[in-house]
mmCIF file of C-alpha atoms in Angstrom:
data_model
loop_
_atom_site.group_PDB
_atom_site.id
_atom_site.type_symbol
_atom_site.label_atom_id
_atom_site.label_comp_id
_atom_site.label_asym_id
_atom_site.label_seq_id
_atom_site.Cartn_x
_atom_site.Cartn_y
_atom_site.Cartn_z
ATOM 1 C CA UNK B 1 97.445 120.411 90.676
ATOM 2 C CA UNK B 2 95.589 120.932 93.581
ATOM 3 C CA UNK B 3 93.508 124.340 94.321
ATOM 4 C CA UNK B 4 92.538 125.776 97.663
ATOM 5 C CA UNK B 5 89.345 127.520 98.962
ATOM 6 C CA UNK B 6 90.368 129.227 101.758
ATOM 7 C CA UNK B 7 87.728 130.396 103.925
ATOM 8 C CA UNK B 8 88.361 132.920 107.291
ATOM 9 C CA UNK B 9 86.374 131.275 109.723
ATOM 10 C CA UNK B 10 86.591 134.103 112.383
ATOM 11 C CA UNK B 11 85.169 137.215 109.967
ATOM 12 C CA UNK B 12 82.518 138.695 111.458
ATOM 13 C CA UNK B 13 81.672 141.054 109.077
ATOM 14 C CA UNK B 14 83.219 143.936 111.446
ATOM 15 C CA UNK B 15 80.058 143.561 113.268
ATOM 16 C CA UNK B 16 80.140 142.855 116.926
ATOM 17 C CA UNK B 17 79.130 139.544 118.066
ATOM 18 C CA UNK B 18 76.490 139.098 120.661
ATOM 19 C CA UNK B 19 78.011 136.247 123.224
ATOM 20 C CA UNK B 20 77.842 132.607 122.210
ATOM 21 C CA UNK B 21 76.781 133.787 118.519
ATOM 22 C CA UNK B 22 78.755 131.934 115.742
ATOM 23 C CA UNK B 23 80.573 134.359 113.804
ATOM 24 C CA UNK B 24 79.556 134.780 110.132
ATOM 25 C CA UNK B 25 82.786 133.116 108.937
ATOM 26 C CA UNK B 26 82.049 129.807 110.733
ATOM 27 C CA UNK B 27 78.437 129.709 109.603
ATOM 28 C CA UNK B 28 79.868 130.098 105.677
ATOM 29 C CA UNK B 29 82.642 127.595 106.239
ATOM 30 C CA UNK B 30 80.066 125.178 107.768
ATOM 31 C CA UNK B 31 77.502 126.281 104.758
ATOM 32 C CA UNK B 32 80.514 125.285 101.888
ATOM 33 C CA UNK B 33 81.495 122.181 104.067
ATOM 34 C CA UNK B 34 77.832 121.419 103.687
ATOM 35 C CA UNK B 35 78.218 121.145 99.461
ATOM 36 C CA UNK B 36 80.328 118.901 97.463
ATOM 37 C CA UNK B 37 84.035 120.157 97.166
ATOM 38 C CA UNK B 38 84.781 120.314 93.522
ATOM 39 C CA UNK B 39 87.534 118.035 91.792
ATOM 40 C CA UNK B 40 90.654 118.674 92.373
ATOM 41 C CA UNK B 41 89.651 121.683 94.936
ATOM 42 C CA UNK B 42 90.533 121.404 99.070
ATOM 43 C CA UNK B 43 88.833 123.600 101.572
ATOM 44 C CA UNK B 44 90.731 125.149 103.999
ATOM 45 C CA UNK B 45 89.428 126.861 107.414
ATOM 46 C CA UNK B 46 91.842 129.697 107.842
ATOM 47 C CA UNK B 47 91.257 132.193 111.328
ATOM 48 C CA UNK B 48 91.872 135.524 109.214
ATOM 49 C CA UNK B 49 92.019 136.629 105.529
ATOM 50 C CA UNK B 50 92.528 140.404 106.752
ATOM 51 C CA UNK B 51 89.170 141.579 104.945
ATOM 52 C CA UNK B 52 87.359 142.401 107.943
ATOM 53 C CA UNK B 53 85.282 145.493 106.672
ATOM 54 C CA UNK B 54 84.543 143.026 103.769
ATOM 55 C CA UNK B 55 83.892 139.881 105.195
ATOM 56 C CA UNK B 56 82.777 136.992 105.223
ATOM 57 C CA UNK B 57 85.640 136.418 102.593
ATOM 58 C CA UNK B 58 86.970 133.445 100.449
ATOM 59 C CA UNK B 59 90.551 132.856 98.679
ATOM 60 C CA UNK B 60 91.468 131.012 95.816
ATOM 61 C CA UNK B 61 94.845 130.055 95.357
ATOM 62 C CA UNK B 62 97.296 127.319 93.429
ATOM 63 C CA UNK B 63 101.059 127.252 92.908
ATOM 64 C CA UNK B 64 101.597 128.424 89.356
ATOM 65 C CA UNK B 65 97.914 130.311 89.124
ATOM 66 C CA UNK B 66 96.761 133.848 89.756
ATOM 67 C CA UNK B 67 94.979 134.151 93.435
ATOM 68 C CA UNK B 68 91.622 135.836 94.427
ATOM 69 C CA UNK B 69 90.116 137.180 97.406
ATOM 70 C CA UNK B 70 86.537 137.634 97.546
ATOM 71 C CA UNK B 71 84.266 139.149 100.083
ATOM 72 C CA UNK B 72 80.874 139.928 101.526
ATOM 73 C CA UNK B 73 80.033 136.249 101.383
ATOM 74 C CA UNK B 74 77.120 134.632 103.566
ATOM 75 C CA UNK B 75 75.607 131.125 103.628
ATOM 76 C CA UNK B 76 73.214 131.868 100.783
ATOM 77 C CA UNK B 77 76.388 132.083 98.390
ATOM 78 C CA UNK B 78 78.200 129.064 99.421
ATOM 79 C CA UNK B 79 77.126 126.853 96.153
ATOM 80 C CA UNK B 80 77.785 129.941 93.908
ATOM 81 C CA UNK B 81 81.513 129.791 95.960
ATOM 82 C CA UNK B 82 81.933 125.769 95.131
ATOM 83 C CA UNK B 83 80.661 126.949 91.839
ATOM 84 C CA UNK B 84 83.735 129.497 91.298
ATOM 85 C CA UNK B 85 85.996 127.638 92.939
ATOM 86 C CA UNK B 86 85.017 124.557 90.168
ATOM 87 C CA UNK B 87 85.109 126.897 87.153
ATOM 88 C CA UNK B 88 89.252 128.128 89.262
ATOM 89 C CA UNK B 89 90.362 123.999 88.935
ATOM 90 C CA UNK B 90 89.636 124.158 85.361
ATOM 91 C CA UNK B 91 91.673 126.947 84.303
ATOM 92 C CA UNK B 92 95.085 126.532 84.011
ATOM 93 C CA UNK B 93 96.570 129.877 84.712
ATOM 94 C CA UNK B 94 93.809 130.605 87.492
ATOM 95 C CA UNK B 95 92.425 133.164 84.947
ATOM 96 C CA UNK B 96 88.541 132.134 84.624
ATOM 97 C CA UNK B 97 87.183 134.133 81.695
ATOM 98 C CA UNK B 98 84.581 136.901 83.223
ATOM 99 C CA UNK B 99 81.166 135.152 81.663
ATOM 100 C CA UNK B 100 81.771 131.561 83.084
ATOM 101 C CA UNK B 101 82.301 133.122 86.770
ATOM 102 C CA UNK B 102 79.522 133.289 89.234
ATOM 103 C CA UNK B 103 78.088 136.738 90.324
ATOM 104 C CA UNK B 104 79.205 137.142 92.971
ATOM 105 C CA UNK B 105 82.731 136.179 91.809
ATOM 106 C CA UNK B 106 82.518 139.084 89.187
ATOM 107 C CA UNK B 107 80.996 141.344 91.650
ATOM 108 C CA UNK B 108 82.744 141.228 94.708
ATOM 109 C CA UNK B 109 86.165 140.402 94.226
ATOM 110 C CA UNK B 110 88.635 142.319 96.528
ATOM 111 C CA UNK B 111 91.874 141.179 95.078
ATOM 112 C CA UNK B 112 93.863 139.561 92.410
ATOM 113 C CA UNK B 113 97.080 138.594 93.392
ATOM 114 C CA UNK B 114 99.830 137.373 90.552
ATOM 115 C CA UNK B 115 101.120 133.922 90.382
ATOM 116 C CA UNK B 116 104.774 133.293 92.663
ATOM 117 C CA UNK B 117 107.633 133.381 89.749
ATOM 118 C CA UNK B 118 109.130 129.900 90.031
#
């Protein structure tokens, strides 16, 4: 089954951007582009995950699994992110138990959503 790391590409942290400065969304996408994608896990460029006073943010998702929305994300965090998303792939149910998630995955989640009923 195949997992998705969605990142918004257009977060800019609800900051205002200074002209021709890359948001802070792009720079992380580009930053977790920059690291090896986990097996089994596709990244995804999305233009808004509606977190914008707690962006940059992330999603996890996979048909059968629970979902996850993470935020206040930056370039430093992008291995710990391909780190999560890793430890997401191997659990079945999307459930990953607390110890065996990264930091920031324990720290700054902003949402779990429940698996679609099939």
């Amino acid at each position: 089954m195949r997992v998705t790391l969605h990142v918004c590409t257009t977060c800019k942290a609800n900051m205002p951007l200074a002209e021709g400065e890359t948001p802070l969304g792009a720079r992380l996408y580009a930053a977790i582009l920059a690291g090896e994608a986990p097996e089994g896990v596709q990244i995804v460029g999305v233009e808004c995950l509606s977190a914008c006073k707690e962006g940059a943010a992330v999603a996890l998702s996979a048909p059968g699994r629970w979902s996850y929305v993470y935020g206040r994300m930056t370039e430093a965090d992008a291995a710990d992110i391909l780190s999560g998303a890793a430890a997401y792939a191997r659990a079945p149910d999307g459930l990953v138990p607390w110890r065996e998630r990264p930091t920031i995955f324990r720290k700054q989640s902003l949402a779990r959503i429940p698996p679609m009923e099939s």
